[in-house]
Short mmCIF file of C-alpha atoms in Angstrom, two decimals:
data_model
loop_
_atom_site.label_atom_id
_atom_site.label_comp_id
_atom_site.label_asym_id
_atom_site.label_seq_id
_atom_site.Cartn_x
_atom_site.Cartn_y
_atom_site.Cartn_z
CA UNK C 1 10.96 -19.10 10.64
CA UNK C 2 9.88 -17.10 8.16
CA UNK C 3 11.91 -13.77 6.59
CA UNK C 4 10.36 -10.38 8.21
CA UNK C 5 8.24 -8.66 5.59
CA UNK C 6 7.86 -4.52 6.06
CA UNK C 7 4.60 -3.52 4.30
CA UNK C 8 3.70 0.88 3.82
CA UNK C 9 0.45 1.70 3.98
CA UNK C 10 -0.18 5.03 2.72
CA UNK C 11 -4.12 5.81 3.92
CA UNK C 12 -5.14 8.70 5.56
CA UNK C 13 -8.41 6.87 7.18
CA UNK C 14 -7.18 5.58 10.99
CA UNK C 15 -9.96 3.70 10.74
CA UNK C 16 -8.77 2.29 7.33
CA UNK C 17 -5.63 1.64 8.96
CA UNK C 18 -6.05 0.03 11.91
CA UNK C 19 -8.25 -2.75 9.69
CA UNK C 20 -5.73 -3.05 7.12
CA UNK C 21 -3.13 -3.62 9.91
CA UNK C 22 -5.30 -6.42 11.42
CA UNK C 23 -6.13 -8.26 8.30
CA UNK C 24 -2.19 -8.05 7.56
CA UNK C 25 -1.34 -9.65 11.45
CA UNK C 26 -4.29 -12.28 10.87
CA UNK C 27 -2.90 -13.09 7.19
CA UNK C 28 0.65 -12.69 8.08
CA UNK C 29 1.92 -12.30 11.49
CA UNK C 30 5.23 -11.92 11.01
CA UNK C 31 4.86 -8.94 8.46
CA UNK C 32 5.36 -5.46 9.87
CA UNK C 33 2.99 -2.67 9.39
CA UNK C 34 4.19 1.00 9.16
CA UNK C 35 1.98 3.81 8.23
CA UNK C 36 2.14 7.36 6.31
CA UNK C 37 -1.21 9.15 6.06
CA UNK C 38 -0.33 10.99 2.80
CA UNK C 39 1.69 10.61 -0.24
CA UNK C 40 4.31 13.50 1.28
CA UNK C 41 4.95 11.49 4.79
CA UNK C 42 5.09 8.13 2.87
CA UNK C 43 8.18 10.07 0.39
CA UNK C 44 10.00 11.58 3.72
CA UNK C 45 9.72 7.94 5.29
CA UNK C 46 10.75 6.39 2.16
CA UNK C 47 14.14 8.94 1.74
CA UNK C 48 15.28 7.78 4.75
CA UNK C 49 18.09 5.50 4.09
CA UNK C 50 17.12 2.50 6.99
CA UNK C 51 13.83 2.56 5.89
CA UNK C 52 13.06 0.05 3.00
CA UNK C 53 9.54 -1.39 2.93
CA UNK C 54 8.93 -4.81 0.51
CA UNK C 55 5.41 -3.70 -0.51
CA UNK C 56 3.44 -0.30 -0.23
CA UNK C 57 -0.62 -0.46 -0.07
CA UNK C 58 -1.19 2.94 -1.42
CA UNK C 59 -4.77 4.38 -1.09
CA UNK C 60 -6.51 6.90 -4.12
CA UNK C 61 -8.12 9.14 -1.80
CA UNK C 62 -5.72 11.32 0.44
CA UNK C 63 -5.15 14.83 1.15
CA UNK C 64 -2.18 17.13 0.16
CA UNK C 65 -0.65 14.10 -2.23
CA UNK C 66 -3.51 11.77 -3.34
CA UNK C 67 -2.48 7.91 -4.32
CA UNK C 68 -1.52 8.60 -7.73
CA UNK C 69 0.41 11.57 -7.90
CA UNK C 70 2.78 9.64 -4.98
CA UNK C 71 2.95 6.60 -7.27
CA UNK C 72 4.35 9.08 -10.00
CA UNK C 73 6.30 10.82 -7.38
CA UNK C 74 7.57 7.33 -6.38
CA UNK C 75 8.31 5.85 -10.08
CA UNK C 76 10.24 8.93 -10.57
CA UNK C 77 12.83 7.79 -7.90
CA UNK C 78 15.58 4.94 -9.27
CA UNK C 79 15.65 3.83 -5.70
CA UNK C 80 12.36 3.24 -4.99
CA UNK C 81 11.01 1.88 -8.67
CA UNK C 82 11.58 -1.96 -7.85
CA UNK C 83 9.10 -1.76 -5.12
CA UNK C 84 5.65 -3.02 -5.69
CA UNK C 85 2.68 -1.16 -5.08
CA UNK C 86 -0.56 -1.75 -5.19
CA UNK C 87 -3.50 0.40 -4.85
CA UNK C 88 -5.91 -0.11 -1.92
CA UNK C 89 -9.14 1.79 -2.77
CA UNK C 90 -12.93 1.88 -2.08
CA UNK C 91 -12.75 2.53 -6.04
CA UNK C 92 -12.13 -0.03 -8.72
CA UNK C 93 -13.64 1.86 -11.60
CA UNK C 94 -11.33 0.90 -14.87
CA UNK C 95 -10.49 3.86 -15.62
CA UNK C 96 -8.79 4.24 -12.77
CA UNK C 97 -7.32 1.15 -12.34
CA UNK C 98 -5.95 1.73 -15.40
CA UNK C 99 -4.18 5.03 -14.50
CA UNK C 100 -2.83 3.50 -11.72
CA UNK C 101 -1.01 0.68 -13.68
CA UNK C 102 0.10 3.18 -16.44
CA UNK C 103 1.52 4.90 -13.69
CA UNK C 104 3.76 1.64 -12.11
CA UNK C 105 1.02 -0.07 -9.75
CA UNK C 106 1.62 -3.70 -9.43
CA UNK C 107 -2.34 -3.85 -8.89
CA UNK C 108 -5.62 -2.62 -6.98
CA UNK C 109 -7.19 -3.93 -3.68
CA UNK C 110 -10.54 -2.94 -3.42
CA UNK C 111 -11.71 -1.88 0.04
CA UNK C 112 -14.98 -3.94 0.89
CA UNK C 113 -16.87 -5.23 4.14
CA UNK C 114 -15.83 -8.56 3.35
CA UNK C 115 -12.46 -8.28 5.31
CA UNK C 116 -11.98 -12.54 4.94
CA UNK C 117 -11.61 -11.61 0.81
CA UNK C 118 -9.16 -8.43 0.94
CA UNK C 119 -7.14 -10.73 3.73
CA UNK C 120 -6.62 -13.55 1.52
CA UNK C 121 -5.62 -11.02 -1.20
CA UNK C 122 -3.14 -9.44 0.93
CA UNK C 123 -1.82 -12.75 2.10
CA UNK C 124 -1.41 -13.41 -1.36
CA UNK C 125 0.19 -10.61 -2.50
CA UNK C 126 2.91 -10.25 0.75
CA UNK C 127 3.38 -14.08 0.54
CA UNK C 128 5.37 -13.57 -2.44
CA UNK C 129 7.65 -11.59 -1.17
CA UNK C 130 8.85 -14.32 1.83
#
């Protein structure tokens, strides 16, 4: 059986969340799927001491604390740096992307109709961590 796997979403959308959290039960049903819908609620979930996701799917987009300036907030924290993230975005523009990676992100997910192609990129990326 395999080991439990806790993914973070950080996304605002609930539409955007409730997709993401089917295409990670199709890809992966024994991963768990918790959600903060800004980069503050994703830090408050992530200071508490039994919480300790193995990946965080952070979108760009967000109110209060957008995508990157939680990654920074995040990288800034000793406990939380060996985490990987990776940015899930309707945005893949390069200069971007390229923020996001100077900043710590592992990589960036691009949000697209074609669920079937961000599933098997998700699969990918949580199967690692089994």
């Amino acid at each position: 059986m395999p080991e439990k796997v806790t993914v973070l979403l950080v996304d605002d959308d609930i539409d955007d969340q409730e997709i993401f959290s089917i295409m990670l039960e199709d890809a992966l049903p024994e991963a768990e799927c918790v959600f903060a819908r800004d980069g503050i609620q994703a830090l408050e979930k992530l200071e508490q001491p039994a919480f300790a996701p193995d990946v965080i799917f952070i979108d760009i987009n967000m109110p209060k604390m957008n995508g990157m300036e939680f990654l920074a907030e995040m990288k800034k924290r000793p406990s939380l740096i060996h985490i990987p993230t990776f940015m899930y975005s309707t945005s893949n523009e390069k200069t971007i992307v390229e923020q996001c990676r100077n900043l710590g992100a592992s990589g960036l997910i691009k949000k697209q109709a074609n669920t079937d192609e961000v599933k098997k990129e998700i699969k990918r990326i949580v199967s690692t961590l089994i």
